[in-house]
Short mmCIF file of C-alpha atoms in Angstrom, two decimals:
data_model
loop_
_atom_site.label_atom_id
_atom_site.label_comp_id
_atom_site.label_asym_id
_atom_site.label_seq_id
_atom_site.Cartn_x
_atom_site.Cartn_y
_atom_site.Cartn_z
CA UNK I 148 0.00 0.00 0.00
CA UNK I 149 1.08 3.56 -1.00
CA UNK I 150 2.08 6.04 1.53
CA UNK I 151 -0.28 8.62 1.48
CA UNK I 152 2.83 11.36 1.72
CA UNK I 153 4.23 10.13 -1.44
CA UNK I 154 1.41 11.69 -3.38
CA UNK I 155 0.88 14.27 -1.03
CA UNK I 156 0.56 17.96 -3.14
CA UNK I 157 4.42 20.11 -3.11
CA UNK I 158 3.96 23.00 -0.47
CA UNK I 159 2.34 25.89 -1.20
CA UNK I 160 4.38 28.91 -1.04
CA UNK I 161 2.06 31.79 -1.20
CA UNK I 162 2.93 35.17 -2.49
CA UNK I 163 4.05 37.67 0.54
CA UNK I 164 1.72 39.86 1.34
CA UNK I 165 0.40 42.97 0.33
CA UNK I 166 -1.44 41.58 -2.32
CA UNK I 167 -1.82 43.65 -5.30
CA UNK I 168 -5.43 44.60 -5.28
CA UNK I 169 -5.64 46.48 -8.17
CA UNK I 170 -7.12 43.70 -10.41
CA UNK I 171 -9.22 42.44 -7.58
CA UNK I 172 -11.11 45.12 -6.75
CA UNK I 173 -14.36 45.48 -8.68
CA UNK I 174 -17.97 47.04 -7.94
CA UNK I 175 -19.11 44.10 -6.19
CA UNK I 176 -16.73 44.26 -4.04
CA UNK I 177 -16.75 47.86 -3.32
CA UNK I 178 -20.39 47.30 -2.78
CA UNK I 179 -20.26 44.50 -0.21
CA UNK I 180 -16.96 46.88 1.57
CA UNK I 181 -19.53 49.74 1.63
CA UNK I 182 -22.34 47.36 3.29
CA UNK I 183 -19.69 45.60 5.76
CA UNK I 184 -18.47 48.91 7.03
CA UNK I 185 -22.27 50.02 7.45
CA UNK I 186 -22.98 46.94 9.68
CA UNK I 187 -19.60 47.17 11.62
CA UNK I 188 -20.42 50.56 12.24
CA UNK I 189 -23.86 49.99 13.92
CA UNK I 190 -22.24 47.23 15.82
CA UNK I 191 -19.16 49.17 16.51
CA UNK I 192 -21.62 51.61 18.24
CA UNK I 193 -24.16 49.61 20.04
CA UNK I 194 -20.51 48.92 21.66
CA UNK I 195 -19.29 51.29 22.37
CA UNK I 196 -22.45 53.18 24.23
CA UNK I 197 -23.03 49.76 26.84
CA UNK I 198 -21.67 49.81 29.87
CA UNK I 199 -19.43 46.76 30.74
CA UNK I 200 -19.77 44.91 27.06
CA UNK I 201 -17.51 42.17 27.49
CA UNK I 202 -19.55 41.13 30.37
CA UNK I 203 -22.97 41.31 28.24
CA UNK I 204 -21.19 39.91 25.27
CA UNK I 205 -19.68 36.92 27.22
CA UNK I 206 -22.24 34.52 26.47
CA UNK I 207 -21.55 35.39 22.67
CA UNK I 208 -18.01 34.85 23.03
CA UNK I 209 -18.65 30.80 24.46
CA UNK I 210 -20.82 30.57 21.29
CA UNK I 211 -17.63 31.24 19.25
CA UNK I 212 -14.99 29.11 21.45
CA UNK I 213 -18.28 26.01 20.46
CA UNK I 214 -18.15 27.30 16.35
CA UNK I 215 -14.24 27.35 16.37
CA UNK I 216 -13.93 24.12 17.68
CA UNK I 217 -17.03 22.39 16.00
CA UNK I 218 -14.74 23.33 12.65
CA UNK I 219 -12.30 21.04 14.45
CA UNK I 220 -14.22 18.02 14.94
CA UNK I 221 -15.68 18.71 18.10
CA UNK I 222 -19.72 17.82 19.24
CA UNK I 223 -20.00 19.99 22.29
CA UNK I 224 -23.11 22.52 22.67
CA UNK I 225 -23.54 25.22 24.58
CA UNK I 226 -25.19 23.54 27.31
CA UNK I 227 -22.83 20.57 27.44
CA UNK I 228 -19.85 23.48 28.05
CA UNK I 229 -21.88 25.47 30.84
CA UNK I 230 -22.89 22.13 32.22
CA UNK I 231 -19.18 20.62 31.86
CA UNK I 232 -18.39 23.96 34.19
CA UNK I 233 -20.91 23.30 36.58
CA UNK I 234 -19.56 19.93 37.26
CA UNK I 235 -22.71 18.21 35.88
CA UNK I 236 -21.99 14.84 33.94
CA UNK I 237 -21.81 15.82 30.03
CA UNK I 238 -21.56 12.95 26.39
CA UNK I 239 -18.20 14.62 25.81
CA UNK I 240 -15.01 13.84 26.23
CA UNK I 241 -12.72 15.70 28.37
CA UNK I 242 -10.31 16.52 25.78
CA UNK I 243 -12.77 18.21 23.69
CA UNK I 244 -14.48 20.44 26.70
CA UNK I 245 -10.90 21.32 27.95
CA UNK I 246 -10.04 22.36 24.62
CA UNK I 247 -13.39 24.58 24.25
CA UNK I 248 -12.08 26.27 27.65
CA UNK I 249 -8.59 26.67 26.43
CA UNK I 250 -10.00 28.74 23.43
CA UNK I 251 -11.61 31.14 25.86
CA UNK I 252 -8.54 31.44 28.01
CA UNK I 253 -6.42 32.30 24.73
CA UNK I 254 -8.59 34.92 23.78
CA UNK I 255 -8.98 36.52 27.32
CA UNK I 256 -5.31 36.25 27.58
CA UNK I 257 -4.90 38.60 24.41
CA UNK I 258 -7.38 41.09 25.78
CA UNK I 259 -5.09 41.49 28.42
CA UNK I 260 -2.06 41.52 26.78
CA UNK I 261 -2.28 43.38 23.79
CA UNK I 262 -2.66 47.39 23.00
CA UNK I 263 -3.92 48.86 20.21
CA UNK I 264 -2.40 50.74 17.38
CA UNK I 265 -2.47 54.05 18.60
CA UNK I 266 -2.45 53.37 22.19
CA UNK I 267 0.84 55.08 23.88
CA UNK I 268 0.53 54.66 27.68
CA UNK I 269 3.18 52.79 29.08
CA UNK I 270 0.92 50.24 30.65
CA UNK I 271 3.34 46.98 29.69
CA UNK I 272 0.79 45.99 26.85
CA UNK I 273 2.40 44.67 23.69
CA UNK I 274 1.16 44.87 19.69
CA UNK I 275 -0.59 41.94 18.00
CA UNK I 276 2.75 40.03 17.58
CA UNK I 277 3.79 36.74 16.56
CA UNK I 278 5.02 37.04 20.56
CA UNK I 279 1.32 37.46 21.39
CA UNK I 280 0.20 34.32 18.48
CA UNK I 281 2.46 31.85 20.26
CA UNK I 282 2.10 32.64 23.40
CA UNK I 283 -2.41 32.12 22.68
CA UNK I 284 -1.05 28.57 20.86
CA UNK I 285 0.39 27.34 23.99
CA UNK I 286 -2.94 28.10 25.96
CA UNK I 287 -4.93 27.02 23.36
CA UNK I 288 -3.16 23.26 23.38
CA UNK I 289 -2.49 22.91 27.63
CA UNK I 290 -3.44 19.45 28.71
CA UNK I 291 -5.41 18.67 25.75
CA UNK I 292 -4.47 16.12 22.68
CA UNK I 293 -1.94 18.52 20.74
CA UNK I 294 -0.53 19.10 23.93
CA UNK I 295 2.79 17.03 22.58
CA UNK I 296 2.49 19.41 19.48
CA UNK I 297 5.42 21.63 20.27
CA UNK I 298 2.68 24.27 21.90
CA UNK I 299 3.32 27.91 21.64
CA UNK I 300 6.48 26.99 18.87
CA UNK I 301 6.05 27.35 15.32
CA UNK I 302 7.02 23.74 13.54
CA UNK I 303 9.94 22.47 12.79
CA UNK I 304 8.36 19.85 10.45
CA UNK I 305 6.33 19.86 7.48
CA UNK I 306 2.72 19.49 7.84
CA UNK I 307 -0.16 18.48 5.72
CA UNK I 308 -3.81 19.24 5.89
CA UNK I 309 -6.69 16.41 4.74
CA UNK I 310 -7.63 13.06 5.89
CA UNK I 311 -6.58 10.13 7.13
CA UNK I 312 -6.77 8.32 3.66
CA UNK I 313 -5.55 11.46 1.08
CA UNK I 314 -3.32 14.86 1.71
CA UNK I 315 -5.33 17.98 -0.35
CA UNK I 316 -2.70 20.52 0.68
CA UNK I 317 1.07 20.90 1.81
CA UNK I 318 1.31 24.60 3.39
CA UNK I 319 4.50 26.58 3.78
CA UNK I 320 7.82 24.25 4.76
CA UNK I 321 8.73 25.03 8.16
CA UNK I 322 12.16 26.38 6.90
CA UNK I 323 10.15 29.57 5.77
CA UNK I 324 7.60 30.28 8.20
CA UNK I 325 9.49 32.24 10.86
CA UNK I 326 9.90 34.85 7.05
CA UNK I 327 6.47 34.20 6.24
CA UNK I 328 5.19 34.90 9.91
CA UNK I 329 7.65 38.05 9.84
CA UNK I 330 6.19 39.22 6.58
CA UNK I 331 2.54 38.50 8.36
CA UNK I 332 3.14 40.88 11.27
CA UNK I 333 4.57 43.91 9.14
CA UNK I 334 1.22 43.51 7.40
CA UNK I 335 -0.75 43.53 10.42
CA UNK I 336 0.83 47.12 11.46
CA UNK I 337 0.86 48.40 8.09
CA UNK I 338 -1.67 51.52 7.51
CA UNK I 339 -4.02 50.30 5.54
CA UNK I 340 -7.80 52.54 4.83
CA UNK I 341 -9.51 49.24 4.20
CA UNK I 342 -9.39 47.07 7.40
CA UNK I 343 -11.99 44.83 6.45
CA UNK I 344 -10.15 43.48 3.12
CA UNK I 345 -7.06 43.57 5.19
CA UNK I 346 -8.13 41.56 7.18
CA UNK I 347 -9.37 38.75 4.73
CA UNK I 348 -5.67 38.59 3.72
CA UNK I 349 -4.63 37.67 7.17
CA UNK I 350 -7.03 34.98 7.88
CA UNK I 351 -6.60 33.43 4.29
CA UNK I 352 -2.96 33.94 4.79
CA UNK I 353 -2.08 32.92 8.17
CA UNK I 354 -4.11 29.73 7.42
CA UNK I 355 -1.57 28.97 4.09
CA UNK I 356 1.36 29.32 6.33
CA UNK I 357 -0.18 26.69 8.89
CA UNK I 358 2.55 27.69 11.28
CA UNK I 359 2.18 25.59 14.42
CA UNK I 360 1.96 21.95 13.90
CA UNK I 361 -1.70 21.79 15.53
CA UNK I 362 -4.53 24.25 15.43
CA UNK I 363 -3.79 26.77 12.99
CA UNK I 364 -7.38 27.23 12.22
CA UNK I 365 -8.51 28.08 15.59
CA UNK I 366 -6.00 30.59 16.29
CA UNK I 367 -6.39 31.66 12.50
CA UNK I 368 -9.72 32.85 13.40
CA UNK I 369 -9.23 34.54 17.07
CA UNK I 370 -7.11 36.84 14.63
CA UNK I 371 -9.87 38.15 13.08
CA UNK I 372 -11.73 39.09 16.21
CA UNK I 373 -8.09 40.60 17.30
CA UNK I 374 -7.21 42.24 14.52
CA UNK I 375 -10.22 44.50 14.33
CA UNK I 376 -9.51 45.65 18.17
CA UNK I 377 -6.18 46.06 17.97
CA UNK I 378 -6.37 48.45 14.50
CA UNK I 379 -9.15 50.07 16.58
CA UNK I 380 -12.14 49.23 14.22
CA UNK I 381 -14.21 47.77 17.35
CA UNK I 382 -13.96 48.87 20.59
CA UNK I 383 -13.28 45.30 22.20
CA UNK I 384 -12.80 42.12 20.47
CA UNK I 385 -16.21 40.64 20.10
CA UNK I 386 -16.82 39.93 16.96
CA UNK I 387 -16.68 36.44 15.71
CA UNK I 388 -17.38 34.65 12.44
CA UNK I 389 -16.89 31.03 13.10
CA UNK I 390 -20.27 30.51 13.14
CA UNK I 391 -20.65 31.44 9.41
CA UNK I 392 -17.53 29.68 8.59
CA UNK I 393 -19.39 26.49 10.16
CA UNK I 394 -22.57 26.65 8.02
CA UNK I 395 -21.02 25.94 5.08
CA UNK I 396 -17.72 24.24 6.31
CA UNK I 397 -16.88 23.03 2.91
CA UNK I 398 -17.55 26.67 1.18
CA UNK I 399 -15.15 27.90 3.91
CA UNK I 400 -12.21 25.23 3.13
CA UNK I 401 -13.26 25.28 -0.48
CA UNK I 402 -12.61 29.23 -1.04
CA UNK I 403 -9.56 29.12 1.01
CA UNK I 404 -8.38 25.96 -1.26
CA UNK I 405 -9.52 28.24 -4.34
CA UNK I 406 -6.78 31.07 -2.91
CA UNK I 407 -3.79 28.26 -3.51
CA UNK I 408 -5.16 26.27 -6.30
CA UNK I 409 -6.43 29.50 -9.09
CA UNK I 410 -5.20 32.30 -6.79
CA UNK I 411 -8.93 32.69 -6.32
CA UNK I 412 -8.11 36.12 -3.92
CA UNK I 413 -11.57 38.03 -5.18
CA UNK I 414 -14.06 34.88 -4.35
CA UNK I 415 -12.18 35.02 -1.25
CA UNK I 416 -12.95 38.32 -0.33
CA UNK I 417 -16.48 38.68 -2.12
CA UNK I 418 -17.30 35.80 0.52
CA UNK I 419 -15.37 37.02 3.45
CA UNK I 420 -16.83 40.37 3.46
CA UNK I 421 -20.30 38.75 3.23
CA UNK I 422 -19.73 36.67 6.33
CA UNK I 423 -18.73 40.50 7.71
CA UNK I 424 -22.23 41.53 6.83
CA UNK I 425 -24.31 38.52 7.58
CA UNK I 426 -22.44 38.29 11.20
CA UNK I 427 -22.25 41.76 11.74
CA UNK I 428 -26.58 41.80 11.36
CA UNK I 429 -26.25 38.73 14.25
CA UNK I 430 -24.21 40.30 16.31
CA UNK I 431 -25.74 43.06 16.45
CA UNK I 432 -28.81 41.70 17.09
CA UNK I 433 -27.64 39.20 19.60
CA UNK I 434 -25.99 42.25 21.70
CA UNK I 435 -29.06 44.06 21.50
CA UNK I 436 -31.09 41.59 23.24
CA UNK I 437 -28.87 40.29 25.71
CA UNK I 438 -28.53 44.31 26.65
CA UNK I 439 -32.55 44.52 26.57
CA UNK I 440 -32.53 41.81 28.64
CA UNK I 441 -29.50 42.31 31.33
CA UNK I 442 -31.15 45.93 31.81
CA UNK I 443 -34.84 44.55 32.00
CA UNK I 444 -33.31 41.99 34.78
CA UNK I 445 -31.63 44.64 36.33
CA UNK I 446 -34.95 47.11 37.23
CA UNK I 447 -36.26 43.94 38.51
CA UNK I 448 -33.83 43.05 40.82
CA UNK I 449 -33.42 46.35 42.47
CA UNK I 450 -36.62 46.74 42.60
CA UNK I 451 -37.68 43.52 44.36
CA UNK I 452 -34.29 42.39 46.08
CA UNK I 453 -32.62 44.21 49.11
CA UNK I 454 -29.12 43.19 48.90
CA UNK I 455 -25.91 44.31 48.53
CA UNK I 456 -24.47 41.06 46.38
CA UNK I 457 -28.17 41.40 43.81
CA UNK I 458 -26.43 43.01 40.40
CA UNK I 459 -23.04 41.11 41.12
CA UNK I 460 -25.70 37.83 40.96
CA UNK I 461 -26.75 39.19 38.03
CA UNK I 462 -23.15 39.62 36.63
CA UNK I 463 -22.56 36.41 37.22
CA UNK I 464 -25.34 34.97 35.77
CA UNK I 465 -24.54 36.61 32.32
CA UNK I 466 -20.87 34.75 32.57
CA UNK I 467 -22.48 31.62 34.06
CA UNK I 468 -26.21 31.05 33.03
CA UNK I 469 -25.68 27.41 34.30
CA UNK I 470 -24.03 27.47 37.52
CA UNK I 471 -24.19 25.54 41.03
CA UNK I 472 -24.86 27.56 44.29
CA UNK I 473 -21.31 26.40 45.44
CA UNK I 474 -19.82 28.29 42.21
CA UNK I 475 -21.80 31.63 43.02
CA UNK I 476 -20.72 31.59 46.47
CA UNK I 477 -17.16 31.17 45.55
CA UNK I 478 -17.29 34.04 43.01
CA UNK I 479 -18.87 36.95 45.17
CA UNK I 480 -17.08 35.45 48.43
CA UNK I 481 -20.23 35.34 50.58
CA UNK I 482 -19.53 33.50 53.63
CA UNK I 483 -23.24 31.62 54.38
CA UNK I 484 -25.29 29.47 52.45
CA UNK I 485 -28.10 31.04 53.35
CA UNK I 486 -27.07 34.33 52.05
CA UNK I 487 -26.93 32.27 48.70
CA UNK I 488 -29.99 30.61 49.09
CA UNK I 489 -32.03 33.68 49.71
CA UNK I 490 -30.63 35.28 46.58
CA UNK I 491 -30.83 32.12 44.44
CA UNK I 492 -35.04 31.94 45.80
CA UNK I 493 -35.35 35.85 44.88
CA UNK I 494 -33.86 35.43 42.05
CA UNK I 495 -36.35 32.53 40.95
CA UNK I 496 -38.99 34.20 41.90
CA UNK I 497 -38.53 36.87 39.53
CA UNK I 498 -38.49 34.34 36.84
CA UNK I 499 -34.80 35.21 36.11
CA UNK I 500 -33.52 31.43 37.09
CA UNK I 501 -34.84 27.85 37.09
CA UNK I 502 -33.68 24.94 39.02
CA UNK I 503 -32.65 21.17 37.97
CA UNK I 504 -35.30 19.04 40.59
CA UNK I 505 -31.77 18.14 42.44
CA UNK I 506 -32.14 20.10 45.68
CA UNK I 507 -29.32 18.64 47.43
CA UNK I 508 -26.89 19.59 44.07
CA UNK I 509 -29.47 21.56 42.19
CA UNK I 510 -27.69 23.39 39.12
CA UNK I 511 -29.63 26.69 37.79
CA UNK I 512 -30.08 28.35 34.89
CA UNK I 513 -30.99 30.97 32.77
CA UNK I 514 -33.07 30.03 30.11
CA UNK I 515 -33.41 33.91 28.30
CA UNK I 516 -30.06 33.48 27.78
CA UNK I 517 -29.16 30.24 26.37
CA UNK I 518 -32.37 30.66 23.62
CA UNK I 519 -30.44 33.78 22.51
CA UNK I 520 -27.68 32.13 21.64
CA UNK I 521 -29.12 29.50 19.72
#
């Protein structure tokens, strides 16, 4: 039987980027850049007058760690991730629910770490880097199955993308990607009008490359979400497109393929900026309602609950809307269970939370919440 690497595709070594877009440009897609930058904008805004976004927008950022990874080969939910955190039994392995966390933990670790273009406070923040890049792949792959795939270091071997029986694509040889990465970066500061496009290069590009020996793809798309903060076209980092890559997963790999096979660049971006728009609409309407409803919970539980720890419930709620008592009380630091309790009752009573039938473990949740996100 044949090796499947001796008929494995030469590797693609992709022109260094900026592209040329002279001959790429055309009405359509000056049309769909006009629309995208419409719907970023609205979204941009809703943003940027909320108080405390990243807290509303939490629940939207656990439905992109579940997209990302479903494009792996993952079967979690959204429920079987909350639930996993609860400590409630879940069909999933271990390996694929640490992973889903690990994506989260890379992405909150880049909030923290990186500035943005024109930021120049000496507050110890760094660029979006290929520092930064490595430093999310070795979160990304702690304790989980790639965890023996050099995390956090860019490969030192070729690899191959396609299944176990046939190869469809050789990226970059390793003895080029610390240039190509290089090349990558100087792109990612250059001063460039349309972001949008610019950033279509970098995802298409940094997936080429394939840089790391495992999960290229899901730090290939926290890059889009980090891009657009760090060039200062959003406010935070909340905007995600996995779940439009996953609808059509074979579209997605297809037009990528298309960039490498017919250098395919304006199908590329035609269907990248339409992503933009379609997600941008979602988003946008997603936001709205979990701020509708955070502020709607909000006059309700001042009005009707006399306590001190009521809107950091609430807060916690929007990170957790499955949760045990046990992982409340940890998070505010309330000393008594009955404190908890009290809340937790109040809290039902207002129609915000519903119980499992459990009472000696019961786990509650927010329903409002998780039937946004579906």
């Amino acid at each position: 039987m044949n090796n499947i690497f001796d008929n494995a595709p030469s590797p693609f070594i992709p022109n260094k980027l900026p592209i040329d877009i002279s001959t790429i440009i055309d009405i359509d897609i000056i049309d769909l850049l006009s629309q995208a930058s419409m719907e970023m904008g609205t979204y941009s805004g809703l943003l940027k007058n909320t108080i405390n976004p990243m807290l509303l927008i939490s629940p939207l950022l656990i439905q992109e760690t579940i997209s990302s990874s479903a494009l792996e080969g993952t079967h979690a939910t959204i429920e079987d991730f909350y639930n996993y955190e609860a400590g409630n039994k879940v069909d999933i392995e271990k390996d694929e629910m640490t992973e889903i966390g690990n994506y989260r933990k890379a992405l909150y670790y880049a909030i923290d770490s990186i500035s943005t273009v024109n930021d120049t406070s000496s507050n110890g923040k760094l660029p979006l880097t290929s520092r930064i890049i490595k430093e999310m792949h070795k979160i990304l792959l702690s304790n989980v199955r790639g965890k023996n795939k050099s995390p956090g270091e860019f490969k030192k071997e070729q690899n191959y993308i396609g299944s176990k029986d046939t190869i469809s694509f050789t990226p970059l040889p390793p003895e080029l990607t610390d240039e190509y990465m290089y090349n990558l970066e100087n792109y990612i500061h250059q001063d460039d009008k349309k972001i949008l496009i610019q950033i279509a290069f970098i995802h298409a590009q940094f997936e080429m490359i394939h840089p790391f020996k495992d999960g290229n793809g899901r730090i290939g798309r926290l890059l889009i979400p980090l891009f657009l903060y760090y060039k200062e076209y959003l406010p935070y980092p909340t905007f995600y497109m996995s779940k439009y890559f996953e609808a059509d997963r074979a579209l997605y790999l297809q037009k990528l393929s298309n960039i490498s096979k017919n250098n395919e660049w304006k199908e590329w971006i035609k269907y990248f900026l339409e992503g933009i728009i379609s997600q941008s609409k979602i988003n946008t309407k997603k936001a709205q309602y979990l701020i509708y409803l955070y502020n709607t919970f909000k006059e309700k539980v001042l009005k009707n609950i006399n306590s001190k720890y009521s809107v950091q419930v609430l807060d916690f709620i929007f990170e957790q809307p499955i949760f045990k008592a046990k992982q409340l009380k940890n998070k505010l630091g309330i000393g008594t269970n009955t404190t908890i309790y009290n809340l937790l009752n109040n809290f039902m009573k207002l129609g915000i939370l519903k119980k499992t039938n459990d009472e000696r473990n019961a786990t509650y949740i927010c329903v409002e919440i998780l039937e946004n996100l579906d």
